[in-house]
Amino acid sequence: MIKTEELQINIGPQHPSTHGVFRMLVTVDGETIVDLVPVFGYLHRNHEQIAEVNTYLQNMPYTDRLDYFNSMANNQAYAMVVEKLVGIEVPERAEYLRVLMVELTRILNHAGALGFLINDMGAWQTPLAFGMREREKILDLFEMASGARMMCNYFRFGGVVRDLPPAFMPLLKDLLVALPAFFDEFERLLCENEILLQRSEGVGVLPKDLAISYSVTGPVLRASGIPYDIRKAEPYSIYDRFDFDVPVGSVGDVYDRFLVRVEEMRQSLRIIEQVLEQLPDAEGDHINPKAKQNVRPPVGDAYARIESPKGELGFYLVSDGSEKPYRYKVRAPSFINLTPLGDMCRGYKVADVVVILGSIDIVMGEVDR
Amino acid sequence: MPSITATALRERMERDLPGVAVATRPRVVEAESKPKAKGKHAAERPDFLATNDTVVVADRLRDAAIYLRDACGYTYLSDIAVVDYLDDGLFEIVYRFYHLDDGDALVIKVRVPRDAPNVPSLTPIWPGADFHEREAFDLFGIVFEGHPSLIRIYMWDEFEGYPMRRDFPKQGDKYIDE
């Protein structure tokens, strides 16, 4: 009989599969994971401290840098918490524009995340290029509306910074026609793909009860079979006006997380189509003209949260009555979704770790803050 | 809809868990504050401690949290935030619970003195509190008693001090001077 002994190895911090500067301290017995401890903080810049030195409006572009894939979603959560604290009303058209941007962000995020996930499984580059191709088209739209592709800084307190340019709608409509074909192609190519099935079915299972006690959010929570979506559970903005479904998984493995994200892209498309039907035509109503940008909220605290593409993104603000926040706290979804990583990987092979990490969909800008 | 308001929670806790909640001044919502006149600025200090949420005794935090989970059905611990009220000499730790059907959060707060910031850890009950508590320990120096591995999460292990505290020097680097 062969005598084996446990070995500690580091995956990362510089490793192509860790999606940033992220280290996993892994104890292995042969190829089997005995224990895994995530180690991070390499990108830590004390975001929350810096935000206390800025005025409320100066923090808006800074939230872009949290999860740089979803700057629009970060903007929305931050705008919402300040509006709650000060009591600013948002005009109808602005709300529709916000929802439109955030749902486009969700498609963009999932297209990228699924591409990277399949990349991690070894289907090198081609599926990723598929996702990135669609992402580029959405980024073009963002650039048109906000002037920037990734760091959009598009939201303001009481609305959005400017209305859509005339060329935006035709391009968006072209995209909406093209997107279902992309989803079909993506599903046809990948959902029954042998590599995907072999690498993801029954891997990284997170059971229902653990998912709740581990406080995971977003697609990871829903893949474990809990139909919890903040857009339905505590409708913010105007999400109660739209008709959409919340996809849930059954097993809670990597494959379920994959399928949930594919279906969420379709649901986002449904929401966008309803936005275009209902969008009020009042030009110039993209921002509340009475809303001051240099706000001085009354003393007190407020918390606002949204269903960002990665999960519950919340901002907690405490105001001391001055023009700068007294306390600014980010509840980052990909940071908390990392908590169960050790439990999800235990008992699987080293190569599975990469796939399980990819299925959580983390962005280090948000994890390390 | 399983909606329990903050007021209802305080009443229920008074009935079922006497001695856990602390009496607080209610917060009156005011209009947007005006820029203060000169000279008046220094005299007026913001009243942070008035709150409409439930403040519980630190030692009884676990009882309160388990009560929220088992008796009220708020099974999901979403967020733990720390606020440093330097002038009042205390840290406030804000726990945010959700019901998995729908509805708003239930919030409980714990206040501990700045010189002895000890709070019972919730990680043995909610493993999801792990990273929240490590972050609070790393940046504020809150000691969570009973946490399985309370080590720094962002800063390196040799780092001294707690960078999110309000009295942490914001300029200069004492490590360079030494």
Coordinates of C-alpha atoms in Angstrom, one line a residue:
Chain A
M1 CA 0.0 0.0 0.0
I2 CA 1.2 3.5 -0.9
K3 CA 1.7 5.8 2.0
T4 CA 0.4 9.3 1.3
E5 CA 0.7 12.6 3.2
E6 CA -1.1 15.8 3.0
L7 CA 0.5 18.8 1.3
Q8 CA -0.2 22.5 1.5
I9 CA -0.1 24.4 -1.8
N10 CA -1.0 27.9 -2.9
I11 CA -3.2 28.5 -5.9
G12 CA -2.5 32.1 -6.7
P13 CA -2.1 35.0 -6.0
Q14 CA -0.9 35.2 -9.5
H15 CA -2.8 32.5 -11.4
P16 CA -4.8 32.9 -14.6
S17 CA -7.9 31.1 -13.1
T18 CA -8.2 33.2 -10.0
H19 CA -9.9 36.2 -11.8
G20 CA -7.6 38.7 -10.2
V21 CA -5.1 38.7 -7.4
F22 CA -6.6 36.1 -5.2
R23 CA -4.9 33.2 -3.3
M24 CA -6.3 29.9 -2.2
L25 CA -4.4 28.1 0.5
V26 CA -5.2 24.5 -0.4
T27 CA -4.5 21.4 1.6
V28 CA -4.5 18.4 -0.7
D29 CA -4.3 14.7 -0.3
G30 CA -3.1 13.6 -3.7
E31 CA -5.5 15.4 -6.0
T32 CA -8.3 15.6 -3.5
I33 CA -9.0 18.8 -1.6
V34 CA -8.9 18.4 2.2
D35 CA -9.2 22.0 3.1
L36 CA -9.3 25.4 1.3
V37 CA -8.8 28.8 2.8
P38 CA -9.3 31.9 0.6
V39 CA -6.8 34.6 1.2
F40 CA -7.3 38.1 -0.3
G41 CA -6.7 41.8 0.3
Y42 CA -4.1 42.3 -2.3
L43 CA -6.3 44.9 -4.0
H44 CA -7.4 46.5 -0.8
R45 CA -7.4 50.3 -1.0
N46 CA -9.8 51.1 1.9
H47 CA -12.5 52.2 -0.4
E48 CA -14.8 53.0 2.6
Q49 CA -12.3 55.3 4.2
I50 CA -11.7 57.2 1.0
A51 CA -15.4 57.6 0.5
E52 CA -15.6 59.3 3.9
V53 CA -13.2 62.0 2.7
N54 CA -15.2 62.7 -0.5
T55 CA -18.5 64.5 -0.9
Y56 CA -21.6 62.4 -1.7
L57 CA -21.4 63.2 -5.4
Q58 CA -17.7 62.5 -5.6
N59 CA -18.4 59.0 -4.5
M60 CA -20.6 58.2 -7.5
P61 CA -17.7 57.6 -10.0
Y62 CA -15.8 55.9 -7.2
T63 CA -18.6 53.2 -7.0
D64 CA -17.8 52.3 -10.6
R65 CA -14.5 50.9 -9.5
L66 CA -16.0 48.4 -7.1
D67 CA -17.3 45.8 -9.5
Y68 CA -16.0 47.2 -12.7
F69 CA -18.1 44.9 -14.8
N70 CA -21.3 46.4 -13.4
S71 CA -20.7 50.0 -12.9
M72 CA -24.3 50.9 -13.7
A73 CA -25.6 48.6 -11.0
N74 CA -23.2 50.0 -8.4
N75 CA -24.4 53.5 -9.4
Q76 CA -28.0 52.6 -8.9
A77 CA -27.5 51.2 -5.4
Y78 CA -25.5 54.2 -4.4
A79 CA -27.9 56.7 -5.9
M80 CA -30.8 54.9 -4.2
V81 CA -29.3 55.1 -0.7
V82 CA -28.5 58.8 -1.0
E83 CA -32.0 59.5 -2.4
K84 CA -33.4 57.6 0.6
L85 CA -31.4 59.5 3.0
V86 CA -32.2 62.9 1.6
G87 CA -35.7 62.2 0.3
I88 CA -35.2 62.9 -3.5
E89 CA -37.9 61.9 -5.9
V90 CA -36.9 60.3 -9.2
P91 CA -39.0 61.0 -12.4
E92 CA -40.6 58.2 -14.3
R93 CA -38.5 58.3 -17.3
A94 CA -35.3 58.3 -15.2
E95 CA -36.5 55.2 -13.4
Y96 CA -37.0 53.4 -16.8
L97 CA -33.6 54.5 -18.0
R98 CA -32.1 53.2 -14.9
V99 CA -33.8 49.8 -15.2
L100 CA -32.8 49.6 -18.8
M101 CA -29.1 50.2 -18.0
V102 CA -29.0 47.8 -15.1
E103 CA -30.7 45.0 -17.0
L104 CA -28.3 45.5 -19.9
T105 CA -25.5 45.3 -17.3
R106 CA -26.9 42.0 -16.1
I107 CA -26.8 40.5 -19.7
L108 CA -23.3 41.8 -20.1
N109 CA -22.1 40.5 -16.8
H110 CA -23.6 37.0 -17.3
A111 CA -22.3 36.8 -20.9
G112 CA -18.8 37.5 -19.6
A113 CA -19.1 35.4 -16.5
L114 CA -20.3 32.3 -18.4
G115 CA -17.6 32.8 -21.0
F116 CA -14.9 32.9 -18.3
L117 CA -16.5 29.9 -16.5
I118 CA -16.3 27.8 -19.6
N119 CA -12.8 29.1 -20.2
D120 CA -11.9 27.7 -16.7
M121 CA -13.3 24.4 -17.7
G122 CA -10.8 24.1 -20.6
A123 CA -13.0 25.0 -23.5
W124 CA -10.4 27.6 -24.3
Q125 CA -11.3 31.0 -25.7
T126 CA -14.0 30.3 -28.3
P127 CA -17.0 30.4 -25.9
L128 CA -15.5 33.4 -24.1
A129 CA -15.2 35.2 -27.4
F130 CA -18.9 34.5 -28.0
G131 CA -19.8 36.2 -24.7
M132 CA -17.4 39.0 -25.2
R133 CA -18.8 39.7 -28.7
E134 CA -22.3 40.5 -27.2
R135 CA -20.7 42.4 -24.3
E136 CA -19.0 44.7 -26.8
K137 CA -22.3 45.7 -28.3
I138 CA -23.7 46.6 -24.9
L139 CA -20.6 48.5 -24.1
D140 CA -21.1 50.5 -27.3
L141 CA -24.5 51.5 -26.0
F142 CA -23.1 52.5 -22.6
E143 CA -20.5 54.6 -24.3
M144 CA -23.2 56.4 -26.3
A145 CA -25.3 57.1 -23.3
S146 CA -22.6 57.9 -20.7
G147 CA -19.4 58.6 -22.5
A148 CA -17.5 55.7 -21.0
R149 CA -17.6 52.0 -21.7
M150 CA -16.9 50.6 -18.3
M151 CA -16.6 53.4 -15.8
C152 CA -20.0 54.8 -16.7
N153 CA -20.7 57.2 -13.9
Y154 CA -24.1 57.7 -15.5
F155 CA -26.4 58.1 -12.5
R156 CA -27.1 61.2 -10.4
F157 CA -29.2 61.8 -7.4
G158 CA -32.7 62.1 -8.7
G159 CA -32.1 60.6 -12.2
V160 CA -29.4 60.0 -14.7
V161 CA -26.8 62.5 -15.9
R162 CA -28.2 63.0 -19.5
D163 CA -30.9 61.7 -21.7
L164 CA -30.3 59.1 -24.4
P165 CA -28.7 60.4 -27.6
P166 CA -30.9 60.0 -30.8
A167 CA -28.8 57.2 -32.2
F168 CA -29.2 55.1 -29.1
M169 CA -32.7 53.6 -29.7
P170 CA -32.1 52.2 -33.2
L171 CA -28.9 50.5 -32.0
L172 CA -30.7 49.1 -29.0
K173 CA -33.5 47.8 -31.1
D174 CA -31.0 46.0 -33.4
L175 CA -29.4 44.5 -30.3
L176 CA -32.7 43.3 -29.0
V177 CA -33.5 41.5 -32.2
A178 CA -30.0 39.9 -32.3
L179 CA -29.9 38.8 -28.6
P180 CA -32.4 35.9 -28.7
A181 CA -30.4 34.4 -31.5
F182 CA -27.3 34.7 -29.4
F183 CA -28.9 33.1 -26.4
D184 CA -30.2 30.2 -28.6
E185 CA -26.7 29.8 -30.1
F186 CA -25.1 29.9 -26.7
E187 CA -27.4 27.3 -25.3
R188 CA -27.3 25.0 -28.3
L189 CA -23.5 25.1 -28.3
L190 CA -22.9 24.8 -24.6
C191 CA -25.8 23.6 -22.4
E192 CA -25.5 20.0 -23.7
N193 CA -21.7 20.3 -24.3
E194 CA -19.8 17.2 -23.1
I195 CA -17.0 19.2 -21.5
L196 CA -19.4 21.4 -19.6
L197 CA -21.5 18.5 -18.3
Q198 CA -18.5 16.4 -17.3
R199 CA -16.9 19.3 -15.4
S200 CA -20.0 20.9 -13.8
E201 CA -22.6 18.3 -12.9
G202 CA -22.5 17.4 -9.3
V203 CA -19.5 19.6 -8.7
G204 CA -19.3 22.2 -6.0
V205 CA -22.7 21.4 -4.5
L206 CA -24.1 24.0 -2.1
P207 CA -27.2 22.6 -0.4
K208 CA -30.2 24.8 0.4
D209 CA -29.7 25.1 4.1
L210 CA -26.0 25.9 3.8
A211 CA -26.7 28.5 1.2
I212 CA -29.0 30.3 3.6
S213 CA -26.7 30.1 6.6
Y214 CA -23.7 31.2 4.5
S215 CA -25.6 34.3 3.4
V216 CA -24.8 33.8 -0.3
T217 CA -26.9 35.9 -2.7
G218 CA -27.8 36.3 -6.3
P219 CA -27.5 33.5 -8.8
V220 CA -25.6 31.3 -6.4
L221 CA -28.4 31.4 -3.9
R222 CA -31.0 30.8 -6.6
A223 CA -29.1 27.9 -8.1
S224 CA -29.4 26.2 -4.6
G225 CA -33.1 26.2 -5.0
I226 CA -34.2 29.4 -3.1
P227 CA -36.3 31.7 -5.3
Y228 CA -35.0 34.9 -3.6
D229 CA -34.6 37.8 -5.9
I230 CA -34.7 41.3 -4.4
R231 CA -36.5 42.6 -7.5
K232 CA -39.4 40.5 -6.3
A233 CA -38.9 40.2 -2.6
E234 CA -38.5 43.9 -1.9
P235 CA -39.3 45.7 -5.2
Y236 CA -37.3 48.8 -5.6
S237 CA -37.3 51.4 -8.4
I238 CA -40.2 50.3 -10.7
Y239 CA -39.5 46.6 -10.8
D240 CA -43.1 45.8 -9.6
R241 CA -44.3 46.9 -13.0
F242 CA -42.5 44.3 -15.0
D243 CA -43.4 40.7 -15.6
F244 CA -40.5 38.3 -15.3
D245 CA -39.6 35.0 -13.7
V246 CA -37.0 34.1 -11.2
P247 CA -35.1 31.0 -12.4
V248 CA -34.1 28.5 -9.7
G249 CA -31.8 25.5 -9.7
S250 CA -32.5 22.2 -8.0
V251 CA -29.2 20.7 -7.0
G252 CA -27.0 23.7 -6.4
D253 CA -24.0 22.5 -8.4
V254 CA -21.9 24.4 -10.9
Y255 CA -24.2 23.3 -13.7
D256 CA -27.3 24.8 -12.0
R257 CA -25.4 28.1 -11.5
F258 CA -24.6 28.1 -15.2
L259 CA -28.2 27.4 -16.2
V260 CA -29.6 30.0 -13.8
R261 CA -27.4 32.7 -15.4
V262 CA -28.4 31.7 -18.9
E263 CA -32.1 32.0 -18.0
E264 CA -31.5 35.3 -16.2
M265 CA -30.2 36.8 -19.4
R266 CA -33.4 35.9 -21.1
Q267 CA -35.5 37.3 -18.3
S268 CA -33.5 40.6 -18.4
L269 CA -34.3 40.8 -22.1
R270 CA -38.0 40.4 -21.3
I271 CA -37.7 43.3 -18.8
I272 CA -35.9 45.5 -21.4
E273 CA -38.6 44.8 -23.9
Q274 CA -41.2 45.9 -21.4
V275 CA -39.2 49.0 -20.6
L276 CA -39.3 50.0 -24.3
E277 CA -43.0 49.5 -24.4
Q278 CA -43.7 51.6 -21.3
L279 CA -40.9 54.2 -21.6
P280 CA -42.5 57.7 -21.2
D281 CA -41.6 60.0 -24.0
A282 CA -41.1 63.1 -21.9
E283 CA -37.7 64.4 -23.2
G284 CA -35.6 66.1 -20.5
D285 CA -37.4 64.2 -17.8
H286 CA -34.2 62.2 -17.2
I287 CA -33.5 63.9 -13.9
N288 CA -35.5 65.7 -11.2
P289 CA -34.6 69.3 -11.8
K290 CA -35.1 70.2 -8.1
A291 CA -32.6 67.6 -6.9
K292 CA -29.4 69.2 -5.7
Q293 CA -26.3 67.2 -6.4
N294 CA -24.3 68.8 -3.5
V295 CA -26.5 67.2 -0.9
R296 CA -26.4 67.6 2.9
P297 CA -28.6 64.8 4.2
P298 CA -30.1 65.1 7.7
V299 CA -28.4 63.3 10.5
G300 CA -29.4 59.6 10.4
D301 CA -28.6 56.3 8.6
A302 CA -30.0 54.5 5.6
Y303 CA -29.5 51.3 3.7
A304 CA -30.5 50.5 0.2
R305 CA -29.9 47.3 -1.7
I306 CA -30.4 46.1 -5.3
E307 CA -30.3 42.8 -7.0
S308 CA -27.0 43.4 -8.8
P309 CA -25.9 40.7 -11.3
K310 CA -23.7 39.1 -8.7
G311 CA -26.2 39.3 -5.8
E312 CA -27.3 41.7 -3.1
L313 CA -25.4 44.9 -3.4
G314 CA -26.1 47.2 -0.5
F315 CA -24.9 50.6 0.7
Y316 CA -25.1 51.7 4.3
L317 CA -24.7 55.4 4.9
V318 CA -24.6 57.4 8.1
S319 CA -24.9 61.1 7.8
D320 CA -23.7 63.7 10.3
G321 CA -25.5 66.5 8.5
S322 CA -22.4 67.6 6.5
E323 CA -21.6 67.3 2.8
K324 CA -19.5 64.2 3.4
P325 CA -20.7 60.8 4.6
Y326 CA -19.9 60.0 8.2
R327 CA -19.8 56.3 7.4
Y328 CA -20.1 54.6 4.1
K329 CA -20.3 50.8 4.0
V330 CA -20.6 48.5 1.0
R331 CA -22.2 45.1 1.3
A332 CA -20.4 43.5 -1.6
P333 CA -22.0 40.4 -3.1
S334 CA -19.0 38.7 -4.4
F335 CA -17.1 39.2 -1.1
I336 CA -19.8 37.4 0.9
N337 CA -20.4 34.7 -1.8
L338 CA -16.8 33.7 -1.3
T339 CA -17.5 32.6 2.3
P340 CA -18.6 29.0 1.5
L341 CA -15.8 28.4 -1.0
G342 CA -13.9 26.1 1.4
D343 CA -17.0 24.0 2.0
M344 CA -18.0 23.8 -1.6
C345 CA -14.5 22.6 -2.7
R346 CA -13.9 20.0 0.0
G347 CA -13.7 16.5 -1.4
Y348 CA -13.3 17.6 -5.0
K349 CA -10.2 17.6 -7.2
V350 CA -7.8 20.4 -7.6
A351 CA -9.0 21.1 -11.2
D352 CA -12.6 21.5 -9.8
V353 CA -11.6 24.3 -7.5
V354 CA -11.0 26.5 -10.6
V355 CA -14.4 25.7 -11.9
I356 CA -16.2 26.2 -8.6
L357 CA -14.5 29.6 -8.1
G358 CA -15.5 30.6 -11.6
S359 CA -19.1 29.6 -10.9
I360 CA -19.3 32.0 -8.0
D361 CA -18.4 34.9 -10.3
I362 CA -16.2 37.2 -8.3
V363 CA -14.6 40.5 -9.1
M364 CA -11.6 41.3 -7.0
G365 CA -12.3 45.1 -7.1
E366 CA -15.4 44.4 -5.1
V367 CA -14.0 41.6 -2.9
D368 CA -11.0 43.6 -1.7
R369 CA -12.5 47.1 -1.8
Chain B
M1 CA -46.2 39.2 3.9
P2 CA -44.0 38.5 6.9
S3 CA -43.4 42.2 7.8
I4 CA -42.4 43.1 11.3
T5 CA -41.8 46.8 11.9
A6 CA -39.0 48.0 14.1
T7 CA -41.6 49.2 16.7
A8 CA -43.4 45.8 16.7
L9 CA -40.0 44.0 17.1
R10 CA -39.2 46.1 20.2
E11 CA -42.6 45.3 21.7
R12 CA -42.3 41.6 21.0
M13 CA -38.8 41.4 22.4
E14 CA -39.8 43.3 25.5
R15 CA -42.5 40.6 26.0
D16 CA -40.5 37.5 25.1
L17 CA -37.0 38.5 26.0
P18 CA -37.1 40.9 28.9
G19 CA -34.0 42.8 29.5
V20 CA -32.4 42.4 26.1
A21 CA -33.4 45.6 24.4
V22 CA -32.0 48.9 25.6
A23 CA -34.1 52.0 25.9
T24 CA -33.2 54.6 23.1
R25 CA -34.3 58.0 22.1
P26 CA -36.4 57.8 18.9
R27 CA -35.1 59.5 15.8
V28 CA -37.3 62.3 14.5
V29 CA -36.9 62.7 10.7
E30 CA -36.0 66.3 9.9
A31 CA -35.7 68.2 6.7
E32 CA -32.5 68.5 4.8
S33 CA -30.0 70.2 7.1
K34 CA -29.0 73.7 6.2
P35 CA -25.4 75.0 6.1
K36 CA -24.8 76.1 9.6
A37 CA -24.2 79.8 10.5
K38 CA -20.7 80.8 11.5
G39 CA -19.9 80.3 15.2
K40 CA -22.8 78.0 15.6
H41 CA -20.9 75.2 14.0
A42 CA -18.8 74.1 16.9
A43 CA -21.5 74.2 19.5
E44 CA -23.8 71.7 17.8
R45 CA -22.9 68.1 17.7
P46 CA -25.0 65.6 15.6
D47 CA -27.1 63.3 17.7
F48 CA -26.2 59.9 16.3
L49 CA -27.6 57.8 19.1
A50 CA -31.2 58.5 18.6
T51 CA -32.6 55.6 16.6
N52 CA -35.8 53.8 15.7
D53 CA -34.1 50.4 15.5
T54 CA -33.8 47.9 18.4
V55 CA -30.6 48.2 20.4
V56 CA -29.7 45.1 22.4
V57 CA -27.3 44.5 25.2
A58 CA -24.0 43.1 23.8
D59 CA -24.0 40.0 26.0
R60 CA -27.5 39.0 24.9
L61 CA -26.9 39.5 21.2
R62 CA -27.0 35.7 20.5
D63 CA -30.3 35.4 22.3
A64 CA -31.7 38.2 20.2
A65 CA -30.4 36.9 16.9
I66 CA -31.7 33.4 17.6
Y67 CA -35.0 34.9 18.6
L68 CA -35.2 36.7 15.2
R69 CA -34.4 33.5 13.4
D70 CA -36.6 31.0 15.3
A71 CA -39.5 33.1 16.5
C72 CA -39.8 35.7 13.8
G73 CA -38.5 33.6 10.8
Y74 CA -35.8 36.1 9.8
T75 CA -33.3 33.4 8.8
Y76 CA -31.1 35.3 6.5
L77 CA -28.2 37.4 8.0
S78 CA -27.3 39.8 5.3
D79 CA -25.0 42.4 6.6
I80 CA -22.9 43.5 9.6
A81 CA -21.7 47.1 9.6
V82 CA -19.7 48.9 12.2
V83 CA -19.9 52.6 12.8
D84 CA -17.3 54.4 15.0
Y85 CA -19.0 57.2 17.0
L86 CA -15.8 58.7 18.3
D87 CA -17.3 61.6 20.2
D88 CA -19.8 59.4 21.9
G89 CA -17.0 56.9 22.8
L90 CA -18.6 53.8 21.3
F91 CA -18.9 51.5 18.4
E92 CA -22.2 50.6 16.9
I93 CA -22.6 47.3 15.2
V94 CA -25.6 47.0 12.9
Y95 CA -27.0 43.6 12.1
R96 CA -29.4 43.2 9.2
F97 CA -31.7 40.2 8.9
Y98 CA -34.1 39.3 6.2
H99 CA -37.1 37.0 5.8
L100 CA -36.7 34.7 2.8
D101 CA -40.2 35.2 1.6
D102 CA -40.1 39.0 1.1
G103 CA -40.1 42.3 2.9
D104 CA -37.8 44.8 4.5
A105 CA -34.9 44.1 6.9
L106 CA -35.1 43.7 10.6
V107 CA -32.2 45.6 12.2
I108 CA -30.7 45.1 15.5
K109 CA -27.8 47.2 16.8
V110 CA -25.3 46.6 19.5
R111 CA -23.3 49.4 21.2
V112 CA -20.0 48.7 22.8
P113 CA -17.5 51.1 24.5
R114 CA -14.5 52.0 22.3
D115 CA -12.0 50.8 24.9
A116 CA -13.5 47.4 25.3
P117 CA -15.1 46.5 22.0
N118 CA -16.1 42.9 22.7
V119 CA -19.2 41.3 21.1
P120 CA -20.3 37.7 20.9
S121 CA -19.6 36.2 17.5
L122 CA -22.5 35.0 15.4
T123 CA -20.3 32.8 13.2
P124 CA -21.0 29.6 15.1
I125 CA -24.7 30.1 14.3
W126 CA -24.5 31.8 10.9
P127 CA -21.3 30.8 9.1
G128 CA -22.0 33.6 6.7
A129 CA -21.1 36.1 9.4
D130 CA -17.4 34.9 9.2
F131 CA -16.1 37.4 6.6
H132 CA -18.2 40.3 8.0
E133 CA -16.8 39.8 11.4
R134 CA -13.2 39.4 10.2
E135 CA -13.6 42.6 8.2
A136 CA -14.9 44.4 11.3
F137 CA -12.0 43.1 13.4
D138 CA -9.5 44.0 10.7
L139 CA -10.7 47.6 10.1
F140 CA -12.2 48.5 13.5
G141 CA -10.7 46.2 16.0
I142 CA -14.0 44.7 17.2
V143 CA -13.3 41.5 19.1
F144 CA -15.9 38.8 18.3
E145 CA -15.8 36.3 21.1
G146 CA -16.2 32.8 20.0
H147 CA -15.1 33.4 16.4
P148 CA -13.2 30.3 15.1
S149 CA -10.4 32.2 13.4
L150 CA -10.4 35.9 14.0
I151 CA -7.5 37.1 11.9
R152 CA -7.0 40.1 9.6
I153 CA -8.7 39.7 6.2
Y154 CA -7.5 42.7 4.2
M155 CA -4.5 44.2 5.9
W156 CA -1.3 42.1 6.3
D157 CA -0.9 40.3 9.6
E158 CA 1.9 42.5 10.9
F159 CA -0.2 45.7 10.4
E160 CA -0.7 47.7 13.6
G161 CA -3.8 49.7 14.3
Y162 CA -7.3 49.7 12.8
P163 CA -7.5 51.9 9.7
M164 CA -11.3 52.6 9.7
R165 CA -11.3 54.0 13.2
R166 CA -11.9 57.7 13.2
D167 CA -8.8 58.5 15.2
F168 CA -6.5 56.6 12.9
P169 CA -4.1 59.1 11.4
K170 CA -5.2 59.9 7.9
Q171 CA -2.0 61.6 6.8
G172 CA 1.6 60.7 7.2
D173 CA 2.8 57.2 7.8
K174 CA 4.1 56.4 11.2
Y175 CA 5.7 53.2 9.8
I176 CA 7.9 55.3 7.6
D177 CA 8.9 57.7 10.4
E178 CA 10.0 54.9 12.7

